[in-house]
CSV table of C-alpha atoms and ligand atoms in Angstrom, one decimal:
chain,number,residue,atom,x,y,z
A,88,MET,CA,-84.7,-148.1,35.9
A,89,SER,CA,-87.9,-149.8,37.1
A,90,LYS,CA,-90.6,-150.3,34.5
A,91,ILE,CA,-93.4,-147.8,34.6
A,92,GLU,CA,-96.9,-149.3,34.8
A,93,SER,CA,-99.1,-146.5,36.1
A,94,ILE,CA,-99.0,-142.8,35.4
A,95,GLY,CA,-100.8,-139.8,37.0
A,96,ILE,CA,-101.7,-136.6,35.2
A,97,LEU,CA,-102.4,-133.3,36.9
A,98,THR,CA,-102.9,-129.6,35.8
A,99,SER,CA,-101.5,-126.9,38.1
A,100,GLY,CA,-101.2,-123.1,38.3
A,101,GLY,CA,-103.2,-120.9,35.9
A,102,ASP,CA,-105.5,-122.7,33.5
A,103,ALA,CA,-104.8,-122.5,29.8
A,104,PRO,CA,-106.9,-123.4,26.8
A,105,GLY,CA,-105.7,-126.7,25.4
A,106,MET,CA,-105.0,-128.3,28.8
A,107,ASN,CA,-108.0,-130.6,28.1
A,108,ALA,CA,-106.5,-131.7,24.8
A,109,ALA,CA,-103.3,-132.5,26.6
A,110,ILE,CA,-105.1,-134.5,29.3
A,111,ARG,CA,-106.9,-136.4,26.6
A,112,ALA,CA,-103.6,-137.1,24.7
A,113,VAL,CA,-101.7,-138.3,27.7
A,114,THR,CA,-104.6,-140.5,28.8
A,115,ARG,CA,-105.1,-142.1,25.4
A,116,ALA,CA,-101.4,-142.4,24.5
A,117,GLY,CA,-100.8,-143.8,28.0
A,118,ILE,CA,-103.6,-146.5,27.7
A,119,PHE,CA,-102.4,-147.3,24.1
A,120,ALA,CA,-98.9,-147.9,25.6
A,121,GLY,CA,-100.4,-150.3,28.2
A,122,PHE,CA,-100.2,-147.9,31.2
A,123,LYS,CA,-102.9,-147.5,33.9
A,124,VAL,CA,-103.7,-143.8,33.8
A,125,PHE,CA,-104.9,-141.8,36.8
A,126,GLY,CA,-106.4,-138.3,36.8
A,127,ILE,CA,-105.4,-136.2,39.7
A,128,TYR,CA,-107.8,-133.4,40.5
A,129,ARG,CA,-106.8,-129.8,41.7
A,130,GLY,CA,-103.1,-130.0,41.0
A,131,PHE,CA,-100.6,-130.7,43.8
A,132,LYS,CA,-103.3,-129.8,46.3
A,133,GLY,CA,-105.5,-132.7,45.1
A,134,LEU,CA,-102.5,-134.9,45.0
A,135,ILE,CA,-101.8,-134.3,48.7
A,136,SER,CA,-105.5,-134.8,49.6
A,137,ASP,CA,-105.8,-137.9,47.4
A,138,GLU,CA,-108.3,-136.7,44.9
A,139,ILE,CA,-107.5,-139.3,42.3
A,140,GLU,CA,-109.5,-141.4,39.9
A,141,GLU,CA,-108.5,-144.0,37.4
A,142,PHE,CA,-109.2,-142.8,33.8
A,143,SER,CA,-110.4,-144.9,30.9
A,144,THR,CA,-110.5,-143.5,27.3
A,145,GLN,CA,-114.1,-142.4,27.9
A,146,ASN,CA,-113.1,-140.1,30.7
A,147,VAL,CA,-111.5,-137.9,28.1
A,148,SER,CA,-114.2,-138.1,25.4
A,149,ASN,CA,-115.6,-134.8,24.1
A,150,ILE,CA,-113.1,-132.5,25.9
A,151,ILE,CA,-110.7,-131.6,23.1
A,152,GLN,CA,-112.7,-128.5,22.2
A,153,ARG,CA,-113.3,-127.3,25.8
A,154,GLY,CA,-111.3,-124.5,27.5
A,155,GLY,CA,-110.2,-124.8,31.1
A,156,THR,CA,-109.3,-128.2,32.6
A,157,ILE,CA,-111.5,-131.1,33.5
A,158,LEU,CA,-109.0,-132.0,36.2
A,159,LYS,CA,-109.4,-128.5,37.8
A,160,THR,CA,-106.4,-126.6,38.9
A,161,ALA,CA,-105.1,-125.0,42.1
A,162,ARG,CA,-102.2,-123.3,43.7
A,163,CYS,CA,-100.8,-125.2,46.7
A,164,LYS,CA,-98.5,-123.8,49.4
A,165,GLU,CA,-98.2,-127.1,51.2
A,166,PHE,CA,-96.4,-128.6,48.2
A,167,GLN,CA,-93.7,-126.1,48.8
A,168,THR,CA,-92.8,-127.8,52.1
A,169,PRO,CA,-90.9,-131.1,52.5
A,170,GLU,CA,-93.8,-132.4,54.6
A,171,GLY,CA,-96.4,-131.6,51.9
A,172,ARG,CA,-94.3,-133.3,49.2
A,173,GLN,CA,-93.7,-136.4,51.5
A,174,CYS,CA,-97.5,-136.6,51.8
A,175,ALA,CA,-97.9,-136.4,48.0
A,176,TYR,CA,-95.3,-139.1,47.6
A,177,ASP,CA,-97.1,-141.4,50.1
A,178,VAL,CA,-100.4,-140.9,48.2
A,179,LEU,CA,-98.7,-141.8,44.9
A,180,ARG,CA,-97.2,-145.0,46.4
A,181,ARG,CA,-100.6,-146.0,47.8
A,182,HIS,CA,-102.2,-145.8,44.3
A,183,GLY,CA,-99.2,-147.6,42.7
A,184,ILE,CA,-98.6,-144.5,40.5
A,185,ASP,CA,-95.0,-144.7,39.4
A,186,ALA,CA,-94.7,-141.6,37.1
A,187,LEU,CA,-96.3,-138.2,36.7
A,188,VAL,CA,-97.2,-135.9,33.9
A,189,VAL,CA,-97.5,-132.3,35.2
A,190,ILE,CA,-99.1,-129.7,33.0
A,191,GLY,CA,-98.5,-126.2,34.1
A,192,GLY,CA,-96.3,-123.1,34.0
A,193,ASP,CA,-93.0,-122.2,35.5
A,194,GLY,CA,-94.1,-122.6,39.1
A,195,SER,CA,-95.7,-126.0,38.5
A,196,LEU,CA,-92.6,-127.3,36.8
A,197,THR,CA,-90.4,-125.9,39.6
A,198,GLY,CA,-92.4,-127.9,42.1
A,199,ALA,CA,-92.2,-130.9,39.8
A,200,ARG,CA,-88.5,-130.7,39.5
A,201,ILE,CA,-88.0,-130.4,43.3
A,202,PHE,CA,-90.3,-133.4,43.9
A,203,ALA,CA,-88.6,-135.5,41.2
A,204,ASN,CA,-85.2,-134.9,42.7
A,205,GLU,CA,-86.3,-135.5,46.2
A,206,PHE,CA,-87.9,-138.9,45.6
A,207,SER,CA,-86.2,-140.0,42.4
A,208,PHE,CA,-89.6,-139.9,40.9
A,209,PRO,CA,-90.1,-139.9,37.1
A,210,ILE,CA,-91.9,-136.7,35.9
A,211,VAL,CA,-92.4,-135.3,32.5
A,212,GLY,CA,-93.8,-131.7,32.2
A,213,LEU,CA,-95.9,-130.1,29.6
A,214,PRO,CA,-95.8,-126.3,29.2
A,215,GLY,CA,-99.3,-125.3,29.9
A,216,THR,CA,-99.5,-121.5,30.3
A,217,ILE,CA,-100.9,-118.6,28.2
A,218,ASP,CA,-97.8,-116.5,28.9
A,219,ASN,CA,-95.5,-118.5,26.6
A,220,ASP,CA,-92.7,-117.8,29.1
A,221,LEU,CA,-91.0,-121.2,29.3
A,222,TYR,CA,-87.5,-121.5,27.8
A,223,GLY,CA,-86.8,-124.2,25.3
A,224,THR,CA,-90.2,-124.2,23.5
A,225,ASP,CA,-91.4,-122.0,20.7
A,226,SER,CA,-94.9,-122.1,22.1
A,227,THR,CA,-96.7,-123.2,25.2
A,228,ILE,CA,-100.2,-124.8,25.3
A,229,GLY,CA,-102.8,-122.0,25.5
A,230,TYR,CA,-100.7,-119.1,24.2
A,231,ASP,CA,-102.1,-119.2,20.6
A,232,THR,CA,-105.7,-119.2,21.8
A,233,ALA,CA,-105.1,-116.3,24.3
A,234,LEU,CA,-103.3,-114.4,21.5
A,235,ASN,CA,-106.4,-114.8,19.3
A,236,THR,CA,-108.7,-113.7,22.1
A,237,ILE,CA,-106.6,-110.6,22.6
A,238,MET,CA,-106.7,-109.8,18.9
A,239,GLU,CA,-110.5,-110.1,18.7
A,240,CYS,CA,-110.9,-107.9,21.7
A,241,VAL,CA,-108.5,-105.2,20.4
A,242,ASP,CA,-110.3,-105.3,17.0
A,243,LYS,CA,-113.6,-104.4,18.9
A,244,ILE,CA,-112.0,-101.7,21.0
A,245,ARG,CA,-110.5,-100.2,17.8
A,246,ASP,CA,-114.0,-99.5,16.5
A,247,THR,CA,-114.9,-97.4,19.5
A,248,ALA,CA,-111.4,-95.8,19.8
A,249,THR,CA,-111.6,-94.6,16.2
A,250,SER,CA,-115.2,-93.3,16.6
A,251,HIS,CA,-114.3,-91.2,19.7
A,252,GLU,CA,-110.8,-90.4,18.7
A,253,ARG,CA,-109.4,-91.8,21.9
A,254,LEU,CA,-106.2,-93.4,23.1
A,255,PHE,CA,-106.7,-96.8,24.7
A,256,PHE,CA,-104.3,-98.6,27.0
A,257,ILE,CA,-105.3,-102.2,26.9
A,258,GLU,CA,-103.8,-104.4,29.6
A,259,VAL,CA,-103.0,-108.0,28.8
A,260,MET,CA,-101.5,-110.9,30.9
A,261,GLY,CA,-97.8,-111.5,31.1
A,262,ARG,CA,-96.3,-110.7,34.5
A,263,ASP,CA,-92.8,-111.4,33.4
A,264,ALA,CA,-93.1,-111.8,29.7
A,265,GLY,CA,-94.2,-109.5,26.9
A,266,PHE,CA,-95.1,-112.2,24.3
A,267,LEU,CA,-98.9,-111.7,24.5
A,268,ALA,CA,-98.5,-107.9,24.5
A,269,LEU,CA,-96.0,-107.7,21.7
A,270,ASN,CA,-97.5,-110.3,19.3
A,271,GLY,CA,-101.0,-109.1,20.3
A,272,ALA,CA,-99.9,-105.6,19.1
A,273,ILE,CA,-98.6,-106.9,15.8
A,274,ALA,CA,-101.7,-109.0,15.2
A,275,SER,CA,-104.1,-106.2,15.9
A,276,GLY,CA,-102.1,-103.4,14.4
A,277,ALA,CA,-101.8,-101.6,17.7
A,278,GLU,CA,-99.6,-98.5,17.9
A,279,ALA,CA,-97.4,-99.8,20.6
A,280,ALA,CA,-96.6,-102.6,23.1
A,281,ILE,CA,-95.3,-101.9,26.5
A,282,ILE,CA,-93.5,-105.0,27.8
A,283,PRO,CA,-91.5,-105.9,31.0
A,284,GLU,CA,-88.4,-107.0,29.1
A,285,PHE,CA,-87.6,-103.4,28.0
A,286,SER,CA,-88.9,-101.3,30.9
A,287,THR,CA,-85.6,-100.8,32.5
A,288,GLN,CA,-83.9,-99.6,29.4
A,289,THR,CA,-86.2,-96.9,28.2
A,290,ASP,CA,-89.0,-94.7,29.4
A,291,GLN,CA,-91.5,-96.5,27.2
A,292,LEU,CA,-94.2,-93.9,27.6
A,293,ALA,CA,-92.0,-91.1,26.5
A,294,ASP,CA,-90.6,-93.3,23.7
A,295,LEU,CA,-94.2,-94.0,22.6
A,296,ILE,CA,-95.1,-90.3,22.5
A,297,ASP,CA,-91.9,-89.4,20.6
A,298,HIS,CA,-92.0,-92.2,18.1
A,299,GLY,CA,-95.4,-93.9,18.1
A,300,PHE,CA,-98.0,-91.1,18.0
A,301,ARG,CA,-98.3,-88.9,15.0
A,302,LYS,CA,-100.7,-85.9,14.9
A,303,SER,CA,-102.3,-87.4,11.9
A,304,LYS,CA,-103.5,-90.4,14.0
A,305,ASN,CA,-106.9,-89.8,15.4
A,306,SER,CA,-106.9,-92.8,17.7
A,307,SER,CA,-104.4,-95.1,19.2
A,308,ILE,CA,-104.2,-98.5,20.9
A,309,VAL,CA,-101.4,-99.4,23.2
A,310,LEU,CA,-101.0,-102.9,24.6
A,311,VAL,CA,-99.5,-103.1,28.1
A,312,ALA,CA,-98.3,-106.3,29.8
A,313,GLU,CA,-99.7,-106.4,33.3
A,314,SER,CA,-96.3,-106.5,35.0
A,315,PRO,CA,-95.3,-104.1,37.7
A,316,LEU,CA,-92.3,-103.3,35.5
A,317,THR,CA,-94.5,-101.6,32.9
A,318,GLY,CA,-96.7,-99.7,35.4
A,319,GLY,CA,-99.8,-101.5,34.1
A,320,ALA,CA,-102.5,-99.8,32.0
A,321,MET,CA,-104.0,-97.8,34.9
A,322,GLY,CA,-100.6,-96.4,35.9
A,323,LEU,CA,-99.7,-95.5,32.4
A,324,ALA,CA,-103.0,-93.9,31.7
A,325,LYS,CA,-102.8,-91.8,34.8
A,326,ARG,CA,-99.3,-90.6,33.9
A,327,MET,CA,-100.5,-89.9,30.4
A,328,GLU,CA,-103.4,-87.8,31.5
A,329,GLU,CA,-101.1,-85.7,33.8
A,330,GLU,CA,-98.3,-85.3,31.2
A,331,TYR,CA,-100.2,-85.1,28.0
A,332,PRO,CA,-103.7,-83.7,28.8
A,333,GLN,CA,-104.5,-83.3,25.2
A,334,TYR,CA,-105.2,-87.0,24.8
A,335,ASP,CA,-108.6,-88.5,25.6
A,336,VAL,CA,-107.4,-91.6,27.4
A,337,ARG,CA,-109.3,-94.8,28.3
A,338,VAL,CA,-108.3,-98.1,29.9
A,339,THR,CA,-109.5,-101.7,29.3
A,340,ILE,CA,-108.1,-104.6,31.3
A,341,LEU,CA,-108.8,-107.8,29.5
A,342,GLY,CA,-108.2,-109.9,32.6
A,343,HIS,CA,-109.5,-113.5,32.8
A,344,LEU,CA,-111.2,-113.3,29.4
A,345,GLN,CA,-107.8,-114.2,28.1
A,346,ARG,CA,-107.8,-117.6,29.8
A,347,GLY,CA,-111.1,-118.9,28.6
A,348,GLY,CA,-112.6,-120.2,25.4
A,349,SER,CA,-112.3,-123.1,23.1
A,350,PRO,CA,-108.7,-123.8,22.2
A,351,SER,CA,-107.5,-122.9,18.7
A,352,ALA,CA,-106.6,-125.6,16.2
A,353,PHE,CA,-102.9,-124.8,16.8
A,354,ASP,CA,-103.3,-125.3,20.6
A,355,ARG,CA,-105.3,-128.5,20.2
A,356,ILE,CA,-102.7,-130.0,17.8
A,357,LEU,CA,-99.8,-128.8,20.0
A,358,ALA,CA,-101.3,-130.2,23.1
A,359,SER,CA,-102.1,-133.5,21.4
A,360,ARG,CA,-98.5,-133.8,20.1
A,361,MET,CA,-97.0,-132.9,23.4
A,362,GLY,CA,-99.3,-135.2,25.4
A,363,ALA,CA,-98.4,-138.1,23.2
A,364,ALA,CA,-94.7,-137.1,23.4
A,365,ALA,CA,-94.9,-137.1,27.2
A,366,VAL,CA,-95.8,-140.8,27.1
A,367,ASP,CA,-93.1,-141.5,24.6
A,368,ALA,CA,-90.6,-139.8,26.9
A,369,LEU,CA,-91.5,-142.0,29.8
A,370,LEU,CA,-91.3,-145.1,27.6
A,371,ASP,CA,-87.9,-143.8,26.5
A,372,ASP,CA,-86.7,-143.5,30.1
A,373,GLN,CA,-86.6,-139.7,29.9
A,374,ARG,CA,-86.9,-138.1,33.4
A,375,ASN,CA,-87.3,-134.6,34.6
A,376,VAL,CA,-87.8,-133.1,31.2
A,377,MET,CA,-90.4,-130.7,29.8
A,378,ILE,CA,-91.7,-131.4,26.3
A,379,GLY,CA,-91.1,-128.5,24.0
A,380,ILE,CA,-91.6,-127.7,20.3
A,381,LYS,CA,-88.8,-126.2,18.3
A,382,ASN,CA,-89.1,-125.6,14.5
A,383,ASP,CA,-92.1,-127.9,14.5
A,384,GLU,CA,-90.1,-130.8,16.1
A,385,ILE,CA,-90.8,-132.2,19.5
A,386,VAL,CA,-87.8,-131.7,21.9
A,387,TYR,CA,-87.0,-132.7,25.5
A,388,VAL,CA,-85.9,-129.8,27.6
A,389,PRO,CA,-84.4,-130.5,31.0
A,390,PHE,CA,-86.5,-128.9,33.8
A,391,THR,CA,-83.5,-126.9,35.0
A,392,LYS,CA,-83.2,-125.2,31.6
A,393,ALA,CA,-86.9,-124.6,31.1
A,394,ILE,CA,-87.3,-123.0,34.5
A,395,LYS,CA,-84.1,-121.2,35.2
A,396,ASN,CA,-83.5,-119.5,31.8
A,397,ASP,CA,-85.5,-116.5,30.7
A,398,LYS,CA,-87.0,-116.9,27.3
A,399,PRO,CA,-85.8,-114.0,25.2
A,400,ILE,CA,-88.1,-111.8,23.2
A,401,ASN,CA,-87.1,-111.8,19.5
A,402,THR,CA,-85.9,-108.2,18.8
A,403,GLU,CA,-87.0,-108.6,15.2
A,404,LEU,CA,-90.6,-108.6,16.5
A,405,ILE,CA,-90.0,-105.4,18.4
A,406,ASN,CA,-88.5,-103.7,15.3
A,407,THR,CA,-91.3,-105.0,13.1
A,408,GLN,CA,-94.0,-103.7,15.6
A,409,ARG,CA,-92.4,-100.3,15.7
A,410,ARG,CA,-91.8,-99.9,12.0
A,411,LEU,CA,-95.4,-100.9,11.2
A,412,SER,CA,-97.0,-98.5,13.6
A,413,ILE,CA,-95.8,-95.2,12.1
B,712,ATP,P1,-98.9,-119.7,35.6
B,712,ATP,O1,-97.8,-119.5,34.6
B,712,ATP,O2,-100.2,-119.8,34.9
B,712,ATP,O3,-98.9,-118.8,36.7
B,712,ATP,P2,-97.6,-121.6,37.3
B,712,ATP,O4,-97.4,-123.1,37.1
B,712,ATP,O5,-96.3,-120.8,37.1
B,712,ATP,O6,-98.7,-121.2,36.2
B,712,ATP,P3,-97.7,-121.0,40.1
B,712,ATP,O7,-98.8,-120.5,40.9
B,712,ATP,O8,-96.4,-120.3,40.1
B,712,ATP,O9,-98.3,-121.3,38.7
B,712,ATP,O10,-97.3,-122.5,40.6
B,712,ATP,C1,-98.3,-123.5,40.7
B,712,ATP,C2,-98.0,-124.4,41.9
B,712,ATP,O11,-96.7,-125.0,41.7
B,712,ATP,C3,-97.9,-123.7,43.3
B,712,ATP,O12,-99.1,-123.4,43.8
B,712,ATP,C4,-97.1,-124.8,44.1
B,712,ATP,O13,-98.0,-125.8,44.5
B,712,ATP,C5,-96.2,-125.3,43.0
B,712,ATP,N1,-94.9,-124.7,43.2
B,712,ATP,C6,-94.5,-123.5,42.7
B,712,ATP,N2,-93.2,-123.2,43.1
B,712,ATP,C7,-92.8,-124.2,43.9
B,712,ATP,C8,-91.6,-124.5,44.6
B,712,ATP,N3,-90.6,-123.6,44.6
B,712,ATP,N4,-91.6,-125.6,45.3
B,712,ATP,C9,-92.6,-126.5,45.3
B,712,ATP,N5,-93.8,-126.3,44.6
B,712,ATP,C10,-93.9,-125.1,43.9
């Protein structure tokens, strides 16, 4: 395998708090290892349009505490075509970049895998997504911060829900994964979590009414993952009003609030460890792997595993949430 001398870093897909800490870690660990490091702006889009700058250690000063990503992020249809990827490859060659670190979610790592195979190009991925839906890692960069944001928001809504004796459906992110909704519900003491993983097995709303609500409760909070499989908070609230008119129902959609804010200590440390591990992986001749964390140890997860496998929800969490909401 040829020796790597220059690496490029990009962030892609939805932004997540802690991406900046990851960019800082890859840059500094890369320079420490003797690499030239290039920041690539706006994900695969900026790669194709050559928005690239060489980074020194100063480029990543004072960013560990900032949410979002200094490299910006984007979604890019062109990268899904062979012509777009060829163009990206040509740009990398022109800059003499011989390896990439891609920070993003499932889609970004899918793109990275295809590109790496097509051009035999070394790529290491970092799981950067608030959804925590990548297989092979206990946590993704941004998940812990988003979970804390959800918890703080639910605490606030609880005050008004209790005062007015209302039932609130609070929608949180998680198109295909209920980690934010379920753990958000446990952390905030919500009465229920409606998640995509279980929507086909039970009528979750009926289940909720039968088991979750007791007449002695004068207010309730239900966290709903935004997935079409759950019906979303609006859909559930509408159904609730029709089927159970005795409840005074309200909806709050947390939306992009969940993506912003200064990363938690957990996410900063996770991103720092993973960023440094990405450089170690390249030095170690690892290719096409995502850096993961398992039982507090860094692991290398082949792209194919991280992307193709669904990360299962721990049923112990579901049981705990249900038992504690009686
Ligand atoms: P999030 O989890 O926050 O949504 P993500 O990384 O999954 O982040 P996507 O929008 O799914 O976000 O993907 C980001 C980008 O990755 C896409 O805009 C596209 O450029 C690239 N990508 C996704 N899927 C493919 C694919 N099949 N082939 C090539 N590139 C892809």
